[in-house]
């Protein structure tokens, strides 16, 4: 699929296999954009074809140029902060970065600085891009690895849907205490809040569905390096599930791990997902940046 940016316009050349598709079908069926966002695009007349406004039910031909006013200049919603940023992938619609441990993904109150989102805002500023910093998912402060941010509302809406549909695949490396009796397994235990501790979560029959798959990679003395894949993305999911089966993460003192590291040994090592607008598969690996050696 041929796409390009021209000023504030996203331009897409209608491919051969989209013959007779309409603007409405592209938004509703191809991209499955939210109704409210589609309505605003219609009201604000944000879409042209070959430079002209066409009815949204007009059949388009291969080679027609769909032009959407996606890249409007918008004030940053977080304060830009200087700092080193490890970019894994970036285009006009999204950015994937490798978050170091010790950073929050985004501010927890207005005006807060020093989070990953602040660093991204500064990166956008230096690149001359004026757009909001919109995270698609989060990592705990002391978990490192790949995180995805959207650059405009349409990209965010589609990526949010892909996350809900479990099409954003995240693979983690976790160093846990003890040795497993089996090489792989699945933990399907609901997770809810711990009423006795504000920041903790716990396995609870009244909690949200949570599914964690794990595979043993390497045994290291009294610890095991595991590969973990999530079907769901609950707060502290890996930490809670591993602790629940008797294998808390090394360094995770909140859930019973021993303080052998300054943080829990958890790293989001790989991420893959279809591009929100082109459908092209994006796959990236994130190197562990600190002194916790998780690679096998």
Coordinates of C-alpha atoms in Angstrom, one line a residue:
X1 CA 0.0 0.0 0.0
X2 CA 1.5 3.3 -1.1
X3 CA 1.2 6.1 1.5
X4 CA 2.9 9.5 2.1
X5 CA 2.7 12.7 4.1
X6 CA 2.2 16.1 2.6
X7 CA 2.0 18.9 5.1
X8 CA -0.9 18.0 7.4
X9 CA -2.3 15.5 4.9
X10 CA -2.0 11.7 5.1
X11 CA -2.2 10.5 1.5
X12 CA -3.1 6.9 0.5
X13 CA -3.1 5.7 -3.1
X14 CA -6.1 3.3 -3.4
X15 CA -4.6 -0.2 -4.1
X16 CA -5.9 -2.6 -6.8
X17 CA -7.6 -4.8 -4.3
X18 CA -9.7 -1.9 -2.9
X19 CA -11.6 -1.3 -6.2
X20 CA -15.0 0.4 -5.7
X21 CA -14.3 0.9 -2.0
X22 CA -15.8 4.1 -0.5
X23 CA -14.5 6.5 2.1
X24 CA -17.1 5.2 4.5
X25 CA -16.1 1.6 4.0
X26 CA -12.4 2.4 4.6
X27 CA -13.2 4.1 7.9
X28 CA -15.9 1.8 9.2
X29 CA -14.8 -1.6 7.8
X30 CA -11.1 -1.5 6.9
X31 CA -9.9 0.6 9.8
X32 CA -12.9 0.1 12.1
X33 CA -12.6 3.6 13.5
X34 CA -14.9 4.7 16.3
X35 CA -18.2 6.3 15.3
X36 CA -17.5 9.5 17.2
X37 CA -14.2 10.0 15.4
X38 CA -15.7 9.3 12.0
X39 CA -18.5 11.8 12.7
X40 CA -16.0 14.5 13.6
X41 CA -14.0 13.8 10.4
X42 CA -17.3 14.2 8.4
X43 CA -18.4 17.4 10.2
X44 CA -14.9 19.0 9.9
X45 CA -14.5 18.0 6.2
X46 CA -11.2 16.3 6.9
X47 CA -11.2 14.0 3.9
X48 CA -10.7 14.6 0.2
X49 CA -10.1 12.4 -2.9
X50 CA -7.7 13.8 -5.5
X51 CA -8.1 17.2 -3.9
X52 CA -11.9 17.3 -4.1
X53 CA -14.6 16.6 -1.6
X54 CA -16.6 13.5 -2.7
X55 CA -19.7 11.9 -1.2
X56 CA -18.6 9.3 1.3
X57 CA -20.5 6.6 -0.6
X58 CA -18.8 7.3 -3.9
X59 CA -16.9 4.3 -5.3
X60 CA -13.2 4.9 -5.5
X61 CA -10.8 3.6 -8.2
X62 CA -7.3 2.1 -7.9
X63 CA -4.8 5.0 -8.0
X64 CA -7.2 7.6 -6.5
X65 CA -5.5 9.6 -3.8
X66 CA -7.3 9.5 -0.4
X67 CA -6.3 12.6 1.5
X68 CA -7.0 12.9 5.3
X69 CA -6.1 15.9 7.4
X70 CA -4.5 13.8 10.1
X71 CA -1.4 15.8 11.1
X72 CA -2.8 19.0 12.6
X73 CA -0.5 20.9 14.9
X74 CA -1.5 20.2 18.5
X75 CA -0.1 21.4 21.8
X76 CA 1.9 18.8 23.7
X77 CA -0.2 17.4 26.5
X78 CA 2.9 16.8 28.6
X79 CA 5.9 19.0 29.3
X80 CA 8.9 18.1 27.0
X81 CA 11.9 16.9 29.1
X82 CA 15.4 16.3 27.8
X83 CA 16.8 12.8 28.2
X84 CA 18.1 9.9 26.3
X85 CA 15.4 8.1 24.3
X86 CA 15.8 4.7 22.6
X87 CA 13.6 4.6 19.6
X88 CA 12.8 1.2 18.1
X89 CA 10.4 2.2 15.4
X90 CA 8.9 5.5 14.3
X91 CA 6.8 6.9 11.4
X92 CA 4.2 9.6 11.0
X93 CA 1.5 7.6 13.0
X94 CA 3.3 6.0 15.9
X95 CA 6.5 5.5 17.8
X96 CA 7.8 2.4 19.7
X97 CA 10.5 3.1 22.3
X98 CA 12.5 1.0 24.7
X99 CA 11.7 2.2 28.2
X100 CA 14.5 2.0 30.8
X101 CA 13.6 0.8 34.3
X102 CA 13.0 3.6 36.9
X103 CA 10.7 5.7 34.6
X104 CA 7.0 6.0 34.8
X105 CA 5.3 5.5 31.4
X106 CA 3.4 8.8 31.6
X107 CA 2.8 11.6 34.2
X108 CA 0.4 10.7 37.0
X109 CA -0.6 14.4 37.6
X110 CA -0.6 17.6 35.5
X111 CA 2.8 19.3 35.2
X112 CA 4.8 16.2 36.2
X113 CA 8.1 15.7 34.4
X114 CA 10.7 13.0 34.0
X115 CA 8.5 10.3 32.6
X116 CA 8.8 8.4 29.3
X117 CA 6.1 10.5 27.8
X118 CA 8.0 13.7 28.7
X119 CA 11.1 12.4 26.9
X120 CA 8.9 11.6 23.8
X121 CA 7.4 15.1 23.8
X122 CA 11.0 16.5 23.7
X123 CA 11.9 14.1 20.9
X124 CA 8.8 15.3 19.0
X125 CA 9.8 18.9 19.7
X126 CA 13.4 18.4 18.3
X127 CA 11.9 16.7 15.2
X128 CA 9.5 19.6 14.6
X129 CA 6.4 17.6 15.3
X130 CA 3.6 19.2 17.3
X131 CA 1.4 16.3 18.4
X132 CA 0.1 14.7 21.5
X133 CA 1.9 11.9 23.3
X134 CA -0.7 9.0 23.5
X135 CA 0.4 5.7 25.1
X136 CA -1.3 2.5 23.9
X137 CA -0.2 0.4 26.9
X138 CA 1.9 0.9 30.0
X139 CA 4.8 -0.8 31.8
X140 CA 5.4 -0.6 35.5
X141 CA 7.9 2.0 36.6
X142 CA 10.6 -0.7 37.3
X143 CA 9.8 -2.9 34.3
X144 CA 11.8 -2.1 31.1
X145 CA 11.2 -2.7 27.5
X146 CA 9.0 -1.9 24.4
X147 CA 6.1 0.6 24.7
X148 CA 3.9 1.9 21.9
X149 CA 2.6 5.5 21.6
X150 CA 0.3 7.0 18.9
X151 CA 0.8 10.4 17.3
X152 CA -2.8 11.2 16.3
X153 CA -6.3 10.2 17.3
X154 CA -7.0 7.8 14.4
X155 CA -3.8 5.9 15.0
X156 CA -4.6 5.7 18.7
X157 CA -8.2 4.5 18.2
X158 CA -7.1 1.7 15.9
X159 CA -4.2 0.7 18.1
X160 CA -6.5 0.7 21.1
X161 CA -8.8 -1.7 19.3
X162 CA -5.9 -3.9 18.2
X163 CA -4.8 -4.1 21.8
X164 CA -8.3 -5.1 22.9
X165 CA -8.5 -7.7 20.1
X166 CA -5.1 -9.1 21.4
X167 CA -3.4 -8.4 18.1
X168 CA -0.6 -6.5 19.9
X169 CA 1.7 -9.4 20.9
X170 CA 4.1 -8.7 23.8
X171 CA 6.8 -11.1 24.9
X172 CA 8.6 -10.6 28.2
X173 CA 11.7 -12.1 29.8
X174 CA 11.3 -12.7 33.6
X175 CA 13.9 -14.1 36.0
X176 CA 12.1 -15.9 38.8
X177 CA 13.0 -17.7 42.0
X178 CA 13.0 -21.5 42.0
X179 CA 12.8 -24.2 39.4
X180 CA 9.7 -25.3 37.5
X181 CA 8.5 -28.9 37.4
X182 CA 7.3 -28.4 33.8
X183 CA 8.9 -26.6 30.8
X184 CA 5.8 -24.5 30.0
X185 CA 2.4 -23.7 31.3
X186 CA -0.6 -21.3 31.4
X187 CA -1.8 -19.4 34.4
X188 CA -5.5 -18.5 34.2
X189 CA -6.4 -16.7 37.4
X190 CA -8.4 -13.6 37.8
X191 CA -6.6 -10.5 39.2
X192 CA -8.1 -7.9 41.5
X193 CA -7.1 -5.2 43.9
X194 CA -5.6 -6.1 47.3
X195 CA -8.0 -4.4 49.8
X196 CA -5.2 -4.4 52.4
X197 CA -2.5 -2.7 50.3
X198 CA -3.1 0.2 47.9
X199 CA -0.4 -0.7 45.3
X200 CA -0.7 -4.5 45.3
X201 CA -2.9 -6.7 43.2
X202 CA -3.9 -10.3 44.0
X203 CA -5.5 -13.4 42.6
X204 CA -9.2 -13.0 43.2
X205 CA -12.3 -14.8 41.9
X206 CA -14.0 -11.4 41.6
X207 CA -11.2 -9.8 39.7
X208 CA -10.6 -9.3 36.0
X209 CA -9.8 -12.2 33.6
X210 CA -6.0 -12.7 33.3
X211 CA -4.1 -15.3 31.2
X212 CA -0.4 -15.7 31.3
X213 CA 1.7 -18.2 29.2
X214 CA 5.2 -19.1 30.3
X215 CA 8.1 -21.1 28.9
X216 CA 11.3 -22.1 30.6
X217 CA 14.4 -20.8 28.8
X218 CA 17.3 -21.5 31.2
X219 CA 17.9 -22.6 34.8
X220 CA 20.4 -20.5 36.7
X221 CA 21.3 -22.1 40.1
X222 CA 18.2 -21.4 42.2
X223 CA 16.5 -19.1 39.6
X224 CA 14.8 -19.7 36.2
X225 CA 14.8 -17.4 33.1
X226 CA 11.3 -17.6 31.5
X227 CA 9.7 -16.3 28.4
X228 CA 6.2 -14.9 29.2
X229 CA 3.4 -14.0 26.8
X230 CA 0.2 -12.3 27.9
X231 CA -3.3 -12.7 26.5
X232 CA -4.5 -9.9 28.8
X233 CA -2.7 -6.8 30.2
X234 CA -3.8 -6.5 33.8
X235 CA -1.8 -4.3 36.3
X236 CA 1.2 -6.3 37.7
X237 CA -0.2 -9.4 35.9
X238 CA 3.1 -11.3 35.5
X239 CA 4.3 -10.4 39.0
X240 CA 1.0 -11.5 40.6
X241 CA 0.7 -14.7 38.6
X242 CA 4.3 -15.8 39.1
X243 CA 4.1 -15.1 42.8
X244 CA 0.9 -17.0 43.0
X245 CA 2.4 -20.2 41.6
X246 CA 5.4 -19.9 43.9
X247 CA 7.9 -18.3 41.6
X248 CA 8.1 -14.6 42.4
X249 CA 10.3 -12.4 40.2
X250 CA 13.8 -11.8 41.5
X251 CA 14.0 -8.4 43.0
X252 CA 10.2 -8.0 43.3
X253 CA 9.9 -7.5 47.1
X254 CA 6.3 -6.4 46.7
X255 CA 5.3 -9.9 45.7
X256 CA 7.7 -12.0 47.7
X257 CA 10.8 -11.8 45.6
X258 CA 14.2 -11.5 47.2
X259 CA 16.1 -8.1 46.8
X260 CA 18.8 -9.6 44.6
X261 CA 18.3 -6.7 42.1
X262 CA 17.3 -3.1 42.6
X263 CA 14.1 -3.8 40.6
X264 CA 12.0 -6.7 39.6
X265 CA 13.7 -8.7 36.8
X266 CA 11.1 -8.2 34.1
X267 CA 11.7 -6.9 30.6
X268 CA 9.3 -6.4 27.6
X269 CA 11.7 -7.9 25.1
X270 CA 9.6 -8.1 21.9
X271 CA 6.5 -6.5 20.5
X272 CA 4.6 -7.1 17.2
X273 CA 1.4 -5.7 15.8
X274 CA -0.2 -4.7 12.5
X275 CA 0.3 -1.1 11.5
X276 CA -2.9 0.7 12.2
X277 CA -3.3 2.2 8.7
X278 CA -1.4 0.0 6.3
X279 CA -1.7 -3.4 8.0
X280 CA 2.0 -4.1 7.6
X281 CA 3.4 -6.2 10.5
X282 CA 5.7 -4.3 12.7
X283 CA 8.0 -6.4 14.9
X284 CA 10.7 -5.0 17.2
X285 CA 13.1 -6.3 19.8
X286 CA 14.1 -4.3 22.8
X287 CA 17.5 -4.8 24.4
X288 CA 17.7 -4.8 28.2
X289 CA 19.6 -1.6 29.0
X290 CA 20.6 -1.9 32.7
X291 CA 22.6 -4.4 34.8
X292 CA 19.9 -7.1 34.9
X293 CA 21.1 -9.6 32.4
X294 CA 17.9 -11.4 31.2
X295 CA 19.1 -12.6 27.8
X296 CA 19.7 -16.3 27.6

